[in-house]
């Protein structure tokens, strides 16, 4: 809101200054009424507020218009749908509110070499033969700075930009290099659909709120400087998706984030975010077919976790995780053998809590040794389908609405020693000792269980069969089969 007010105020002042200039006198000569000028004031002009070019304006005509009409009152430049203009050179302007350059058939070069700040927005879009953009002295952009759909663009000079609210560079097919050597702070940085981009650098970036890096086919590494921090008052999303050649992601020193999405990067092999402590939205790691290691060694809390369709993923590290405020979903990771959340105590909020794990073909061990709360008031569920599962530890979990566990192999260890309140439990392929232990636990709960649904698969001892009849007598529905 503050930035919006400042932009509006500055734009208004620019127009007001121009519209409130002293009334023009008669054209003077020899400095009598003017100073050999044409305006009768001082022989100079502070410029028009808005300068616009379109249609068949030529380079010479544009240069003349700029020379006569650009000045300190000029706040907006619009160049659109020109058919003859090849060069736009505005060296007399140091500050602008708005710059729009789009759909110019023959435009090859844009130079605002003395421009230092853009207050509202700069949009350079859909100029089919544009090759060069020069903003060599631009230091600040308070709004949206967008360069997109310029198929021949090969050079962008933003060598002195320090502070930007939003930078978006996308769909410029010939662009191979993006260098932002002095950029220190940016709100949102978007680099997308740059099919020939091989180099992206911002070595002095100190603060960022959000970034999106997607569908860049050639670049092999995405990294942020080690000195970088995030703005705790404005945590956005970190998104890295669909980058065909990307092998390495380096995000050291990122301790806080909003949403994290890493997906469909077919050559990515390792994802290490060991400095991340908190993510206040979701973490999604999906469809990275060569990814074998995921580590969030310092992460303590997040909203939700979705790790799915990573065919080579063998290792996941959430050793410090204590709280997930909604759901955990681990699905279709064919190489994953073990999952452990050693410090996790809470999954869910007052509305729901859910854990889903399925189609992880080699998963044999699941451990939540300190999980105490799954959902806080309303429904909660655990749905685990793992054909090779042998061991599960939910030692401290007391309450769950719906618990379903399916495995085609015999589950030799099922630590459910604290379970006492639920609507339904369905467990398949339990070892006899585990069935006996569970039934003994359930029949001795006080107050007595009633109205519960229990489905088990395995062989029960004679004592367990007796206890099952007691549970049925108390009003529970129980089925057991070999």
XYZ file of C-alpha atoms in Angstrom:
482
model
C 0.000 0.000 0.000
C 2.819 2.388 0.873
C 4.563 1.826 -2.469
C 1.280 2.273 -4.348
C 0.693 5.634 -2.648
C 4.232 6.810 -3.437
C 3.872 5.858 -7.087
C 0.549 7.647 -7.387
C 1.925 10.734 -5.650
C 5.024 10.936 -7.839
C 3.034 10.416 -11.008
C 0.591 13.114 -9.928
C 3.399 15.520 -9.100
C 4.991 14.977 -12.498
C 1.761 15.863 -14.253
C 0.980 18.729 -11.895
C 4.380 20.342 -12.278
C 3.935 20.337 -16.010
C 0.343 21.557 -15.963
C 1.154 24.291 -13.454
C 4.055 25.866 -15.375
C 3.874 29.671 -15.762
C 1.591 30.869 -18.506
C 3.419 31.041 -21.813
C 4.343 34.538 -22.954
C 4.766 35.671 -26.503
C 7.588 34.132 -28.418
C 10.594 36.248 -27.646
C 13.659 37.291 -29.542
C 16.970 38.573 -28.269
C 15.944 37.731 -24.687
C 13.320 40.511 -24.453
C 10.237 38.413 -23.744
C 11.983 35.081 -23.702
C 15.551 34.062 -24.075
C 15.716 33.418 -27.780
C 13.032 30.834 -27.004
C 9.743 29.586 -28.261
C 7.727 29.304 -25.069
C 7.991 32.840 -23.853
C 9.046 31.605 -20.425
C 12.720 30.845 -20.416
C 13.339 29.482 -23.855
C 13.322 25.883 -22.543
C 10.689 23.184 -22.040
C 10.275 20.762 -19.132
C 8.730 18.292 -21.547
C 5.433 16.560 -22.093
C 4.097 14.208 -19.438
C 3.377 11.449 -21.936
C 5.289 10.705 -25.128
C 3.819 8.066 -27.426
C 4.929 6.548 -30.725
C 2.918 4.319 -33.044
C 2.151 3.483 -36.673
C 4.777 4.459 -39.282
C 6.919 6.860 -37.246
C 10.544 6.794 -38.420
C 13.805 6.952 -36.470
C 14.330 10.575 -37.525
C 10.820 11.608 -36.532
C 11.090 9.836 -33.189
C 14.456 11.479 -32.460
C 12.992 14.899 -33.266
C 9.940 14.335 -31.076
C 12.146 13.208 -28.190
C 14.471 16.196 -28.569
C 11.553 18.640 -28.546
C 9.267 17.008 -25.984
C 11.248 14.900 -23.508
C 12.113 16.581 -20.219
C 11.868 16.334 -16.475
C 8.054 16.351 -16.638
C 8.026 13.268 -18.861
C 6.693 10.387 -16.782
C 5.371 7.964 -19.403
C 6.776 6.662 -22.680
C 4.649 4.393 -24.872
C 5.945 2.790 -28.047
C 3.429 0.441 -29.615
C 2.572 -1.042 -32.997
C 5.191 0.891 -34.949
C 6.093 -0.357 -38.431
C 9.238 1.632 -39.351
C 10.957 2.433 -36.060
C 14.206 0.479 -35.628
C 15.882 2.420 -32.799
C 14.520 4.009 -29.633
C 17.092 6.228 -27.926
C 15.960 8.390 -25.009
C 19.064 9.594 -23.223
C 17.546 12.742 -21.704
C 15.275 10.967 -19.195
C 16.496 9.944 -15.741
C 13.176 8.972 -14.122
C 9.992 7.402 -15.456
C 6.720 6.229 -14.013
C 5.724 3.978 -16.928
C 7.532 2.553 -19.945
C 5.588 0.417 -22.422
C 7.248 -0.948 -25.560
C 5.342 -3.671 -27.380
C 4.375 -5.028 -30.792
C 6.905 -2.998 -32.771
C 7.537 -4.722 -36.074
C 11.080 -3.521 -36.874
C 12.395 -2.255 -33.545
C 15.923 -3.595 -32.983
C 17.382 -1.480 -30.194
C 16.153 0.263 -27.042
C 18.443 2.574 -25.097
C 17.542 4.650 -22.069
C 21.144 5.046 -21.056
C 20.579 7.688 -18.362
C 17.416 6.256 -16.833
C 17.964 5.723 -13.103
C 14.542 4.779 -11.739
C 11.179 3.386 -12.811
C 8.377 4.086 -10.381
C 5.436 2.059 -11.682
C 6.223 -0.389 -14.481
C 8.353 -1.189 -17.497
C 7.002 -3.610 -20.090
C 8.982 -4.634 -23.158
C 6.955 -7.277 -24.916
C 6.465 -8.918 -28.316
C 8.978 -7.003 -30.396
C 9.937 -9.704 -32.923
C 13.346 -8.383 -34.082
C 14.466 -6.575 -30.934
C 18.096 -7.510 -30.228
C 19.409 -5.081 -27.626
C 18.052 -3.429 -24.464
C 20.263 -0.910 -22.694
C 19.386 0.390 -19.226
C 22.996 0.779 -18.177
C 22.331 3.303 -15.387
C 19.031 1.960 -14.065
C 19.334 1.503 -10.308
C 15.788 1.156 -8.982
C 12.508 -0.333 -10.191
C 9.632 0.088 -7.741
C 7.031 -1.841 -9.726
C 6.961 -4.558 -12.337
C 9.873 -4.803 -14.781
C 8.966 -7.272 -17.532
C 10.858 -8.331 -20.666
C 9.054 -11.050 -22.607
C 8.356 -12.576 -26.003
C 11.165 -10.825 -27.877
C 12.404 -13.700 -30.020
C 15.651 -12.117 -31.286
C 16.737 -10.476 -28.040
C 20.334 -11.376 -27.196
C 21.539 -8.562 -24.907
C 20.043 -6.994 -21.781
C 22.119 -4.397 -19.963
C 20.936 -4.050 -16.370
C 24.440 -3.845 -14.987
C 23.685 -1.228 -12.337
C 20.274 -2.226 -11.057
C 20.387 -2.552 -7.270
C 16.818 -2.714 -6.000
C 13.730 -4.056 -7.779
C 10.248 -4.971 -6.688
C 9.578 -7.476 -9.489
C 11.748 -8.598 -12.403
C 10.323 -10.975 -14.997
C 12.300 -12.195 -18.017
C 10.531 -14.811 -20.118
C 10.103 -16.226 -23.608
C 13.076 -14.457 -25.189
C 14.264 -17.374 -27.290
C 17.704 -16.099 -28.369
C 18.827 -14.867 -24.959
C 21.781 -16.861 -23.597
C 23.002 -14.702 -20.708
C 21.319 -12.809 -17.865
C 23.748 -10.932 -15.651
C 22.578 -8.762 -12.749
C 25.946 -8.010 -11.120
C 24.822 -5.338 -8.618
C 21.305 -6.528 -7.813
C 21.056 -6.536 -4.024
C 17.343 -6.787 -3.277
C 14.380 -8.091 -5.255
C 10.828 -8.951 -4.304
C 9.919 -11.409 -7.060
C 12.393 -12.731 -9.629
C 10.926 -14.730 -12.520
C 13.060 -16.378 -15.200
C 10.986 -18.656 -17.422
C 10.784 -20.214 -20.860
C 14.295 -19.114 -21.828
C 15.104 -22.071 -24.034
C 18.707 -21.014 -24.835
C 19.688 -19.503 -21.491
C 22.974 -20.997 -20.258
C 24.137 -18.401 -17.727
C 22.271 -16.639 -14.916
C 24.177 -14.633 -12.300
C 23.340 -12.249 -9.467
C 26.441 -12.519 -7.242
C 25.525 -9.661 -4.880
C 21.909 -10.553 -4.210
C 21.300 -10.133 -0.476
C 17.513 -10.325 -0.073
C 14.717 -12.006 -2.017
C 11.063 -12.734 -1.252
C 10.052 -15.033 -4.130
C 11.520 -16.577 -7.232
C 10.266 -18.664 -10.128
C 12.712 -20.490 -12.377
C 10.871 -22.633 -14.887
C 11.083 -24.196 -18.333
C 14.632 -23.068 -19.079
C 15.923 -25.914 -21.223
C 19.695 -25.345 -21.333
C 20.859 -24.142 -17.935
C 22.453 -26.774 -15.671
C 22.719 -24.989 -12.309
C 20.507 -22.673 -10.300
C 22.095 -21.107 -7.245
C 21.574 -18.232 -4.856
C 24.517 -16.501 -3.137
C 25.489 -17.809 0.281
C 24.901 -14.368 1.794
C 21.248 -14.231 0.769
C 18.341 -13.890 3.197
C 14.570 -13.786 2.825
C 12.269 -11.023 4.019
C 10.425 -12.489 7.046
C 7.588 -9.996 6.550
C 7.006 -11.014 2.936
C 7.699 -14.710 2.408
C 6.664 -15.837 -1.050
C 7.169 -18.943 -3.125
C 10.344 -20.594 -4.377
C 9.520 -22.459 -7.565
C 11.927 -24.435 -9.784
C 10.028 -26.460 -12.364
C 10.397 -27.956 -15.820
C 14.092 -27.231 -16.425
C 15.257 -30.002 -18.729
C 19.050 -29.763 -18.223
C 19.100 -28.660 -14.584
C 21.374 -30.875 -12.479
C 22.163 -28.766 -9.424
C 20.188 -26.490 -7.104
C 22.117 -24.543 -4.470
C 19.959 -22.695 -1.939
C 22.293 -22.328 1.022
C 21.427 -19.886 3.805
C 17.702 -19.811 2.975
C 16.249 -20.199 6.472
C 12.643 -19.099 5.905
C 10.351 -19.474 2.922
C 6.726 -19.552 1.915
C 5.831 -22.188 -0.651
C 8.547 -24.430 -2.122
C 7.912 -26.267 -5.387
C 10.594 -28.337 -7.139
C 9.146 -30.366 -9.993
C 9.672 -31.949 -13.406
C 13.416 -31.357 -13.570
C 14.420 -34.644 -15.262
C 18.191 -34.363 -14.682
C 18.160 -33.098 -11.100
C 19.916 -35.621 -8.840
C 20.182 -33.941 -5.444
C 18.173 -31.369 -3.492
C 19.766 -30.028 -0.315
C 18.001 -27.295 1.676
C 19.689 -27.972 4.985
C 19.543 -24.343 6.180
C 15.768 -24.079 5.822
C 14.105 -23.862 9.247
C 10.540 -22.863 8.395
C 8.249 -22.948 5.350
C 4.892 -21.350 6.089
C 3.186 -22.917 3.069
C 3.569 -26.214 1.239
C 6.687 -28.135 0.223
C 6.210 -30.025 -3.066
C 8.945 -32.200 -4.592
C 7.419 -33.969 -7.589
C 8.290 -35.735 -10.847
C 12.078 -35.394 -10.749
C 12.938 -38.770 -12.250
C 16.683 -38.851 -11.386
C 16.433 -37.217 -7.968
C 17.938 -39.591 -5.405
C 18.467 -37.403 -2.316
C 16.224 -34.864 -0.587
C 17.438 -33.232 2.609
C 15.736 -30.690 4.871
C 18.011 -31.375 7.840
C 17.101 -28.204 9.793
C 13.422 -27.844 8.867
C 11.241 -27.570 11.979
C 7.804 -26.657 10.653
C 5.801 -26.351 7.465
C 2.183 -26.360 6.311
C 2.268 -29.529 4.212
C 4.632 -31.944 2.471
C 4.098 -33.618 -0.900
C 6.919 -35.807 -2.240
C 5.671 -37.764 -5.228
C 6.699 -39.459 -8.473
C 10.461 -39.248 -7.964
C 11.467 -42.617 -9.386
C 15.076 -42.706 -8.139
C 14.516 -41.150 -4.718
C 16.201 -43.311 -2.085
C 16.755 -40.919 0.822
C 14.640 -38.245 2.547
C 15.914 -36.307 5.558
C 13.426 -34.559 7.843
C 15.374 -35.250 11.031
C 14.552 -31.911 12.725
C 10.909 -31.631 11.643
C 8.553 -31.067 14.574
C 5.289 -29.782 13.123
C 3.309 -30.107 9.876
C 0.133 -28.052 10.041
C -1.923 -29.913 7.444
C -0.895 -33.037 5.524
C 1.986 -35.343 4.609
C 1.813 -37.096 1.257
C 4.568 -39.487 0.089
C 3.459 -41.185 -3.142
C 4.991 -43.192 -5.987
C 8.694 -43.013 -5.150
C 9.797 -46.384 -6.473
C 13.266 -46.560 -4.861
C 12.376 -45.266 -1.393
C 13.005 -47.871 1.317
C 12.697 -46.054 4.645
C 10.949 -43.011 6.076
C 11.719 -41.496 9.449
C 10.374 -38.393 11.180
C 12.122 -38.753 14.558
C 11.061 -35.437 16.155
C 7.660 -34.891 14.544
C 4.964 -34.437 17.194
C 2.068 -32.799 15.311
C 0.408 -33.240 11.919
C -2.687 -31.168 11.158
C -4.713 -28.336 12.619
C -8.206 -27.912 14.045
C -9.761 -28.800 10.685
C -7.820 -31.852 9.519
C -4.690 -33.932 9.759
C -3.741 -36.518 7.182
C -0.840 -38.833 6.348
C -0.904 -40.589 2.967
C 1.756 -43.004 1.718
C 1.229 -45.298 -1.246
C 2.887 -46.816 -4.326
C 6.359 -46.609 -2.806
C 7.290 -50.058 -4.058
C 10.329 -50.749 -1.850
C 9.236 -48.976 1.319
C 9.720 -51.342 4.266
C 10.106 -49.066 7.311
C 8.017 -46.101 8.485
C 8.815 -44.370 11.756
C 6.932 -41.611 13.607
C 8.187 -42.397 17.137
C 7.088 -39.078 18.685
C 3.916 -38.274 16.752
C 1.278 -37.482 19.377
C -1.338 -35.411 17.564
C -2.959 -35.983 14.177
C -5.560 -33.268 13.697
C -6.699 -31.337 16.724
C -10.503 -31.218 16.701
C -12.047 -32.637 13.539
C -11.235 -35.681 11.400
C -7.816 -37.214 10.908
C -6.611 -40.088 8.784
C -3.655 -42.334 8.012
C -3.675 -44.184 4.689
C -0.592 -46.336 4.058
C -0.327 -48.799 1.187
C 3.102 -50.358 0.899
C 3.555 -53.827 -0.543
C 6.900 -54.451 1.164
C 6.222 -52.778 4.521
C 7.643 -54.693 7.485
C 7.734 -52.142 10.306
C 5.722 -49.115 11.400
C 6.217 -47.066 14.555
C 3.426 -44.805 15.822
C 4.308 -45.385 19.449
C 2.823 -42.184 20.898
C -0.224 -41.644 18.683
C -3.383 -41.941 20.788
C -6.145 -40.564 18.576
C -6.911 -41.044 14.881
C -10.274 -41.026 13.113
C -9.484 -43.459 10.300
C -6.355 -45.633 10.113
C -5.802 -47.864 7.078
C -2.674 -49.887 6.430
C -2.299 -52.327 3.547
C 0.717 -54.489 2.754
C 1.143 -57.692 0.755
C 4.011 -58.827 2.991
C 3.733 -59.646 6.666
C 4.066 -56.650 8.952
C 6.366 -57.937 11.677
C 6.447 -54.765 13.791
C 3.442 -52.510 14.333
C 4.039 -50.253 17.308
C 0.629 -48.767 18.111
C 0.969 -48.982 21.868
C -0.773 -45.676 22.660
C -3.786 -45.958 20.369
C -7.054 -45.557 22.299
C -9.544 -43.461 20.346
C -10.542 -43.996 16.708
C -13.524 -44.622 14.436
C -12.012 -47.326 12.264
C -8.785 -49.303 11.944
C -7.958 -51.550 9.004
C -4.621 -53.396 9.130
C -3.536 -56.145 6.746
C -0.880 -58.846 6.909
C -0.022 -58.535 10.587
C 2.208 -61.055 12.303
C 0.361 -63.054 14.948
C 2.294 -61.432 17.775
C 1.287 -57.996 16.494
C -2.387 -58.965 16.268
C -2.287 -60.344 19.798
C -0.609 -57.226 21.144
C -3.062 -54.878 19.420
C -6.157 -56.778 20.538
C -4.854 -56.955 24.105
C -4.306 -53.215 24.009
C -7.812 -52.493 22.673
C -9.705 -54.777 25.035
C -8.067 -53.181 28.074
C -8.770 -49.545 27.153
C -10.919 -47.701 29.688
C -13.542 -46.529 29.300
C -14.492 -49.515 27.163
C -14.334 -49.105 23.420
C -17.706 -49.118 21.680
C -18.957 -48.327 18.185
C -15.550 -48.891 16.581
C -14.812 -50.675 13.304
C -11.756 -52.937 13.276
C -10.568 -55.002 10.317
C -7.486 -57.216 10.606
C -5.753 -59.722 8.378
C -3.557 -62.399 9.885
C -3.717 -65.260 12.374
C -4.893 -64.560 15.904
C -4.122 -66.625 18.987
C -6.907 -68.254 20.990
C -6.642 -65.533 23.634
C -6.900 -62.848 20.953
C -10.018 -64.551 19.552
C -11.556 -64.484 23.028
C -10.722 -60.799 23.399
C -12.205 -60.086 19.958
C -15.504 -61.567 21.121
C -15.366 -59.286 24.155
C -14.855 -56.274 21.911
C -17.827 -57.353 19.787
C -19.968 -57.725 22.881
C -19.079 -54.145 23.791
C -20.601 -52.909 20.519
C -17.645 -52.913 18.141
C -17.586 -54.348 14.624
C -14.546 -56.580 14.126
C -13.503 -58.742 11.204
C -10.367 -60.880 11.017
C -9.229 -63.183 8.249
C -6.076 -65.005 7.298
